[in-house]
PDB file of C-alpha atoms in Angstrom:
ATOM      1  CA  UNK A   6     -93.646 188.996  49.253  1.00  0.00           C
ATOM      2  CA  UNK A   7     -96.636 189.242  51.565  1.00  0.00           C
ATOM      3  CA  UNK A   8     -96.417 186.774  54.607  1.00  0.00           C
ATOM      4  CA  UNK A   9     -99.606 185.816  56.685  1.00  0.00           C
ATOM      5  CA  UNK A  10     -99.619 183.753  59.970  1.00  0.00           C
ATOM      6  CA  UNK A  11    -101.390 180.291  59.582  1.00  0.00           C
ATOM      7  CA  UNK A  12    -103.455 180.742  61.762  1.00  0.00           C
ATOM      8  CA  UNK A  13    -104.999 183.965  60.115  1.00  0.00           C
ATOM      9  CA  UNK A  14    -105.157 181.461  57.156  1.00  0.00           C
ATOM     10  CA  UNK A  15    -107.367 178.918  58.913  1.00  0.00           C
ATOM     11  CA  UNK A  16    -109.769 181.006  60.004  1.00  0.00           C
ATOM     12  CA  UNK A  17    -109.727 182.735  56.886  1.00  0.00           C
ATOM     13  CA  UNK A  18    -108.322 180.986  53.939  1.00  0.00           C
ATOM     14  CA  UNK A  19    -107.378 182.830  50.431  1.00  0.00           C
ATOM     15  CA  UNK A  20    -107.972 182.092  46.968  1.00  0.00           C
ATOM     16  CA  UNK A  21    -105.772 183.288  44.030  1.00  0.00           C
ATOM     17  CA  UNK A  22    -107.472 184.557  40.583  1.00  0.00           C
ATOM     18  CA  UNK A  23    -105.503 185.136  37.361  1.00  0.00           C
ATOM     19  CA  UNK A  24    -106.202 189.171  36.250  1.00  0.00           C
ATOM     20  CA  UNK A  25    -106.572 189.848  33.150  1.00  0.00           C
ATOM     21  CA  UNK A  26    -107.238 192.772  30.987  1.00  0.00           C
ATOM     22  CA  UNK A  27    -110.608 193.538  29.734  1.00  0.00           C
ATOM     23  CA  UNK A  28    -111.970 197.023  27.565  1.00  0.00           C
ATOM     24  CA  UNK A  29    -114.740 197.654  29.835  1.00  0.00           C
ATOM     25  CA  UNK A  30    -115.587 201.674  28.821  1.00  0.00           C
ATOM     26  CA  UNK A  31    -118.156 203.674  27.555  1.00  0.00           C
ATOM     27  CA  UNK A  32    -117.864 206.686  25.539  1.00  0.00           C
ATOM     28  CA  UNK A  33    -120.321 208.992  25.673  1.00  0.00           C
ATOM     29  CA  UNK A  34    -120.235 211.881  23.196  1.00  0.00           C
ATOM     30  CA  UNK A  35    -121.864 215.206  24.526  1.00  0.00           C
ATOM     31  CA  UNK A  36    -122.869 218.475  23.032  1.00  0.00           C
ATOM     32  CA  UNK A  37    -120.434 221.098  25.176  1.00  0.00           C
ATOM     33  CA  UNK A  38    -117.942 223.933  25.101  1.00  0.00           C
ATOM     34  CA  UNK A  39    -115.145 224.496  27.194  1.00  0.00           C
ATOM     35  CA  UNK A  40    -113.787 228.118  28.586  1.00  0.00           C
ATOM     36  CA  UNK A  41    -112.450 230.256  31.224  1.00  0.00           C
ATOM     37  CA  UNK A  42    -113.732 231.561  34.354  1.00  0.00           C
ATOM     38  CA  UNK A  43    -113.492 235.044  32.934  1.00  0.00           C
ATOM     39  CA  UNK A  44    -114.147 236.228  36.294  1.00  0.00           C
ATOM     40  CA  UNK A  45    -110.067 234.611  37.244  1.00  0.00           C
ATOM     41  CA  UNK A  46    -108.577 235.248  33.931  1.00  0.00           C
ATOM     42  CA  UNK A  47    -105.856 238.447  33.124  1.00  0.00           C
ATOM     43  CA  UNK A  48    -104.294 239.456  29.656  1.00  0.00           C
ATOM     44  CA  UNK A  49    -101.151 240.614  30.989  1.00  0.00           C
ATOM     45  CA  UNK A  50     -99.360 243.343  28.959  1.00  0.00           C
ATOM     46  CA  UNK A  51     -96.934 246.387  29.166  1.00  0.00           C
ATOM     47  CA  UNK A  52     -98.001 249.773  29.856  1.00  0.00           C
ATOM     48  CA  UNK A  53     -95.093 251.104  28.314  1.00  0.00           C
ATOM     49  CA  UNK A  54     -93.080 250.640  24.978  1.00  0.00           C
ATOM     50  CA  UNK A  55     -89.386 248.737  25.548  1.00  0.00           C
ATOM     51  CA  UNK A  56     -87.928 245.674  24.515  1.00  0.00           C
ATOM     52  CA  UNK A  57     -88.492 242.397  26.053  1.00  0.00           C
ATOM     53  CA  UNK A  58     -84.801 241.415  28.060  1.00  0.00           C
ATOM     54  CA  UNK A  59     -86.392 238.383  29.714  1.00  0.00           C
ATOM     55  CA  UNK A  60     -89.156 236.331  30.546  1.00  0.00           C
ATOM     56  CA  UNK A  61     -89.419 234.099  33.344  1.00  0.00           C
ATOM     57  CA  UNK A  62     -92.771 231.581  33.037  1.00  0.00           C
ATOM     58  CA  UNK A  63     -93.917 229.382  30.175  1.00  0.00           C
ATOM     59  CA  UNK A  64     -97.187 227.573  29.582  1.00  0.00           C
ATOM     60  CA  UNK A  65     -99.027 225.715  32.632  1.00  0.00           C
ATOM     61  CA  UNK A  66     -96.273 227.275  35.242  1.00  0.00           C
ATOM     62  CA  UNK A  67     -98.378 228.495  37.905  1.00  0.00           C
ATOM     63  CA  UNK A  68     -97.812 231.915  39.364  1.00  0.00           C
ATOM     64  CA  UNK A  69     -98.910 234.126  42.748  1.00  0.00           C
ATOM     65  CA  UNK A  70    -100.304 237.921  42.056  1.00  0.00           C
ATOM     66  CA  UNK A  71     -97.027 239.753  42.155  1.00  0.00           C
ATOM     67  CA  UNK A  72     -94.936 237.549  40.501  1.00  0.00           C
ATOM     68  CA  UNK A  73     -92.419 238.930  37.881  1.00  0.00           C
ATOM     69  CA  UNK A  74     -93.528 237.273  34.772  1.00  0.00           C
ATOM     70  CA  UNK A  75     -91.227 239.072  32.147  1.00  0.00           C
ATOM     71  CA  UNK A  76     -88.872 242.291  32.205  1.00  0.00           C
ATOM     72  CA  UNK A  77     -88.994 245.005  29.402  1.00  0.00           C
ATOM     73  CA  UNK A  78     -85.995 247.815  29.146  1.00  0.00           C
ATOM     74  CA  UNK A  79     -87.827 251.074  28.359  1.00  0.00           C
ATOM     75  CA  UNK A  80     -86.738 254.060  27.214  1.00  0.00           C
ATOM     76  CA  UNK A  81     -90.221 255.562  28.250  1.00  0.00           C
ATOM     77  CA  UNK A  82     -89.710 254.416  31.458  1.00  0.00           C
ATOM     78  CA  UNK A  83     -86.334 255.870  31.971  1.00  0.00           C
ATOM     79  CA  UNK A  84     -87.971 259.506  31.108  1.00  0.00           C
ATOM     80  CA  UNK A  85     -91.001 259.071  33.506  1.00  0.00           C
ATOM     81  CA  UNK A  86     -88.326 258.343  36.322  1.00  0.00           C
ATOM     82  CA  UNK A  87     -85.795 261.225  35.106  1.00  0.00           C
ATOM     83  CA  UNK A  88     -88.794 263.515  35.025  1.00  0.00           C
ATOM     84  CA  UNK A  89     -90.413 262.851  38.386  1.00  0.00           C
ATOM     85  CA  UNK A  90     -86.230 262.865  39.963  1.00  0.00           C
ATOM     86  CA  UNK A  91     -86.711 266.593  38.252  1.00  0.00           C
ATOM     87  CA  UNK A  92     -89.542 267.512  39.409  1.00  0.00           C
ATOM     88  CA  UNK A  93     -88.839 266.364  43.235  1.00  0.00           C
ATOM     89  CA  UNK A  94     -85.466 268.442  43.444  1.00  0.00           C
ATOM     90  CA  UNK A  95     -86.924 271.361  42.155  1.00  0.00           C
ATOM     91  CA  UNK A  96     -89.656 270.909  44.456  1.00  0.00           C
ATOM     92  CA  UNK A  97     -87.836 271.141  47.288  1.00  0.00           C
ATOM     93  CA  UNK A  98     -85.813 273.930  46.203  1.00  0.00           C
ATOM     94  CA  UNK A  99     -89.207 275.753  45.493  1.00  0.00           C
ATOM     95  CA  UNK A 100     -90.462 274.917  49.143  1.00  0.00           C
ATOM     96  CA  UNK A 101     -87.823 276.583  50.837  1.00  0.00           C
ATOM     97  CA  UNK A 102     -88.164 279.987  48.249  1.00  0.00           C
ATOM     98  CA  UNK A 103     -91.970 279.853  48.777  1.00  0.00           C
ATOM     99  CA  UNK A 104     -91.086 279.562  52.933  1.00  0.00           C
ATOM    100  CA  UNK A 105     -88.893 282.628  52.149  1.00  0.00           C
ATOM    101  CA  UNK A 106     -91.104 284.387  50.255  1.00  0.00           C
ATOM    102  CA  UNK A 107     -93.514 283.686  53.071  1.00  0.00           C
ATOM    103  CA  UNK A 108     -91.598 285.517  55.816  1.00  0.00           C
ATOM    104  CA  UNK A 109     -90.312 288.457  53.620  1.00  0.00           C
ATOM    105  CA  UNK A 110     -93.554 289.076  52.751  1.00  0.00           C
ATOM    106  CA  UNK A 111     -95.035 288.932  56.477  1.00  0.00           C
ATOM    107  CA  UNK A 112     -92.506 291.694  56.973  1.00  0.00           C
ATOM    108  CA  UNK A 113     -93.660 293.401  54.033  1.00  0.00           C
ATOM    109  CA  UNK A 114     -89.921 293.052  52.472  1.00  0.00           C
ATOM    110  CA  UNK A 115     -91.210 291.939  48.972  1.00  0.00           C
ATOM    111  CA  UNK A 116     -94.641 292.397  47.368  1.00  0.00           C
ATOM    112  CA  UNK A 117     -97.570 290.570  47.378  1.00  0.00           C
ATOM    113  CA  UNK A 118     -97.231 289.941  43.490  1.00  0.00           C
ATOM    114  CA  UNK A 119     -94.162 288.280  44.372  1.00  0.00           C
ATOM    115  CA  UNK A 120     -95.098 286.030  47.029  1.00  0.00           C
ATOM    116  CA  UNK A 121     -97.948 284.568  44.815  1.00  0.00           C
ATOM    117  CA  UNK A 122     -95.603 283.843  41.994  1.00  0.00           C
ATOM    118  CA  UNK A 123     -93.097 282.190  44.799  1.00  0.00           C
ATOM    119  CA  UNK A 124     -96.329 279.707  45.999  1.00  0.00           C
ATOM    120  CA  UNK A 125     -97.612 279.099  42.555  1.00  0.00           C
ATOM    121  CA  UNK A 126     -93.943 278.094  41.108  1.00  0.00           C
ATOM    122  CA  UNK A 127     -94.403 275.708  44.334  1.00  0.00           C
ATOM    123  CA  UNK A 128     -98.011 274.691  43.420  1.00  0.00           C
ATOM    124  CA  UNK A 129     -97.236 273.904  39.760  1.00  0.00           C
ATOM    125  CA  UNK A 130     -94.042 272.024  40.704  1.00  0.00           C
ATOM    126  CA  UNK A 131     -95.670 270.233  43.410  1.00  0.00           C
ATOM    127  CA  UNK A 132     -98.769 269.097  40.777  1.00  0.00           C
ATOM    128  CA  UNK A 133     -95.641 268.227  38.500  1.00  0.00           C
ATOM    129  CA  UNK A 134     -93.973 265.916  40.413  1.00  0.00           C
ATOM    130  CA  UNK A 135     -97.164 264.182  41.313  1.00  0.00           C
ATOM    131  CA  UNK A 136     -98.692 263.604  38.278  1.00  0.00           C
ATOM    132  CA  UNK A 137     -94.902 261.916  37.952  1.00  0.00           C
ATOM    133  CA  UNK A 138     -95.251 259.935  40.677  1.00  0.00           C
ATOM    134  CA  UNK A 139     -98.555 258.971  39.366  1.00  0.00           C
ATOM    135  CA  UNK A 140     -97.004 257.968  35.851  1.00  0.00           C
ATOM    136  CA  UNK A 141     -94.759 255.505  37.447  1.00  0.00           C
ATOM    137  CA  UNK A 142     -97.501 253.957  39.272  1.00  0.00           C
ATOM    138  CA  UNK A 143     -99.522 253.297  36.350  1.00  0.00           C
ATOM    139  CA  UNK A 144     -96.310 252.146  34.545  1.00  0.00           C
ATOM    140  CA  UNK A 145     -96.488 249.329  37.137  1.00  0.00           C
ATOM    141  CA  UNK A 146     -93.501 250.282  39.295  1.00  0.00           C
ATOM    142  CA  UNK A 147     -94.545 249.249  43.133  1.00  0.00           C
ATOM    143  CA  UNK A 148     -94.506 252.109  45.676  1.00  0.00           C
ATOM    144  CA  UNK A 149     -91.126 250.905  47.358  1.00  0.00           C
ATOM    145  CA  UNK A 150     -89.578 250.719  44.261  1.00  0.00           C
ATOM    146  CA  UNK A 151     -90.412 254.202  43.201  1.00  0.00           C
ATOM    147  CA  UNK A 152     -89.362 254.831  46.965  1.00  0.00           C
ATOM    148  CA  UNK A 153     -86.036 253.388  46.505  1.00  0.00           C
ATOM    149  CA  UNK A 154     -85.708 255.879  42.871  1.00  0.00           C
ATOM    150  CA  UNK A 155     -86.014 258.752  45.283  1.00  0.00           C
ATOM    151  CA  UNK A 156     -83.731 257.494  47.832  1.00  0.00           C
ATOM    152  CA  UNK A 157     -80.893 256.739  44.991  1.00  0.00           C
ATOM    153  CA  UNK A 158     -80.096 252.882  46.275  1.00  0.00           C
ATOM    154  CA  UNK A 159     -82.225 251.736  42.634  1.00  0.00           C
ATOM    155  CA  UNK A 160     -83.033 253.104  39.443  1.00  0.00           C
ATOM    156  CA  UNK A 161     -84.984 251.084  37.636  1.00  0.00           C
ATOM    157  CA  UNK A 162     -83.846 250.674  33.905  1.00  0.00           C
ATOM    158  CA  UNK A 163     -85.837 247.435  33.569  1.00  0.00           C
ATOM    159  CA  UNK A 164     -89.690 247.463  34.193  1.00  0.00           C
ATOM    160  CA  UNK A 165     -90.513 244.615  35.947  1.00  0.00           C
ATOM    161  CA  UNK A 166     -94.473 242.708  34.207  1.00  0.00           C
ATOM    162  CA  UNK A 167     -95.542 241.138  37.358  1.00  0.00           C
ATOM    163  CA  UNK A 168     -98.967 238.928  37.486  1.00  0.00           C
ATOM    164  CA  UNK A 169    -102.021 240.845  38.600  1.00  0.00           C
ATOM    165  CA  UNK A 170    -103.529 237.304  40.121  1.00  0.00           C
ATOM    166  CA  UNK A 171    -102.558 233.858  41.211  1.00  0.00           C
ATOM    167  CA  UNK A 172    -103.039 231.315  38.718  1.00  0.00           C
ATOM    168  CA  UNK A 173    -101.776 229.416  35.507  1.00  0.00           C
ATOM    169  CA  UNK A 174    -100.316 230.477  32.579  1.00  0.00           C
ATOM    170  CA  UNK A 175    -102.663 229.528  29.605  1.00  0.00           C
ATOM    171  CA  UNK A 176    -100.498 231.516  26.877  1.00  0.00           C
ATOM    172  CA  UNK A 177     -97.577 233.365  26.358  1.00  0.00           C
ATOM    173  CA  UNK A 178     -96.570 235.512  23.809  1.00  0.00           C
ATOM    174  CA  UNK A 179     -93.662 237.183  24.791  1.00  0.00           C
ATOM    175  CA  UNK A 180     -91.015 236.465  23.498  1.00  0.00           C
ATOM    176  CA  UNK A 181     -86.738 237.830  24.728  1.00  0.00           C
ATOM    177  CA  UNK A 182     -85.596 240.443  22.421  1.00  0.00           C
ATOM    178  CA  UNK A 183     -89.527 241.494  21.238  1.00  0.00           C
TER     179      UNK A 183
END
């Protein structure tokens, strides 16, 4: 109920109309086609092979860049992260030969034949363990999480899909268990 002072009635009296409905449109039919901005638009996919153990958006959900969108368990995945584990041990048990080999050979203990085959088992281990490194990366595992691999608190057996840019889902074709 709506109650207005008399005296706002005097000086300005009302009138009441009966609405009704009336079909009072116009369609207008026009010659168009409808897309993306392909500029704002990412297929999404997995840089490795695994099987789908969940996926967390649907259709018209919208997203930030980062967000985990679905997670795939990879044997692939698992090697890449055994190998570059590998390859960073042995590293460091390389660095402290090639140090070695370093000294003895400033004291003209060993030969020079052997300190170059001390540095380039370093060198190729080193180029190893980043071209592991690098694997993971393009795998699509985040630098703290690769950090957190070395450090032993996580090992990924699950690679996280996360979404390259903020938007909405349009489709989705992943499906658990694929």
């Amino acid at each position: 109920r709506i109650f207005i002072p008399e005296e706002i009635l005097k000086s300005h009296p009302l009138s009441y109309v009966k609405l009704r409905e009336r079909g009072f449109y116009e369609e207008i039919v026009l010659p168009g086609k409808v897309s993306y901005d392909l500029e704002n638009l990412a297929n999404v996919g997995s840089r490795v092979t695994g099987r789908i153990t969940a996926v967390y958006v649907k259709e018209g959900d919208h997203v930030r860049a980062g967000s985990p969108l679905a997670t795939i368990s990879s044997v692939e995945l698992s090697n890449a992260q055994s190998s570059y584990l590998k390859s960073k041990v042995r590293l460091e048990a390389l660095k402290i030969q090639a140090q070695r080999a370093n000294e003895l050979f400033e004291k003209k203990i060993i030969s020079a034949r052997e300190f170059e085959i001390a540095n380039i088992e370093y060198k190729t281990v080193k180029t190893e363990m980043e071209t592991s490194y690098n694997t993971l990366e393009i795998f699509g595992l985040t630098k703290s999480e690769i950090q957190g691999l070395e450090s032993g608190s996580q090992k990924q057996q699950n690679l996280i899909i996360r979404s390259p840019i903020s938007g909405t889902v349009t489709d989705r074709k992943a499906i658990n268990g694929q």
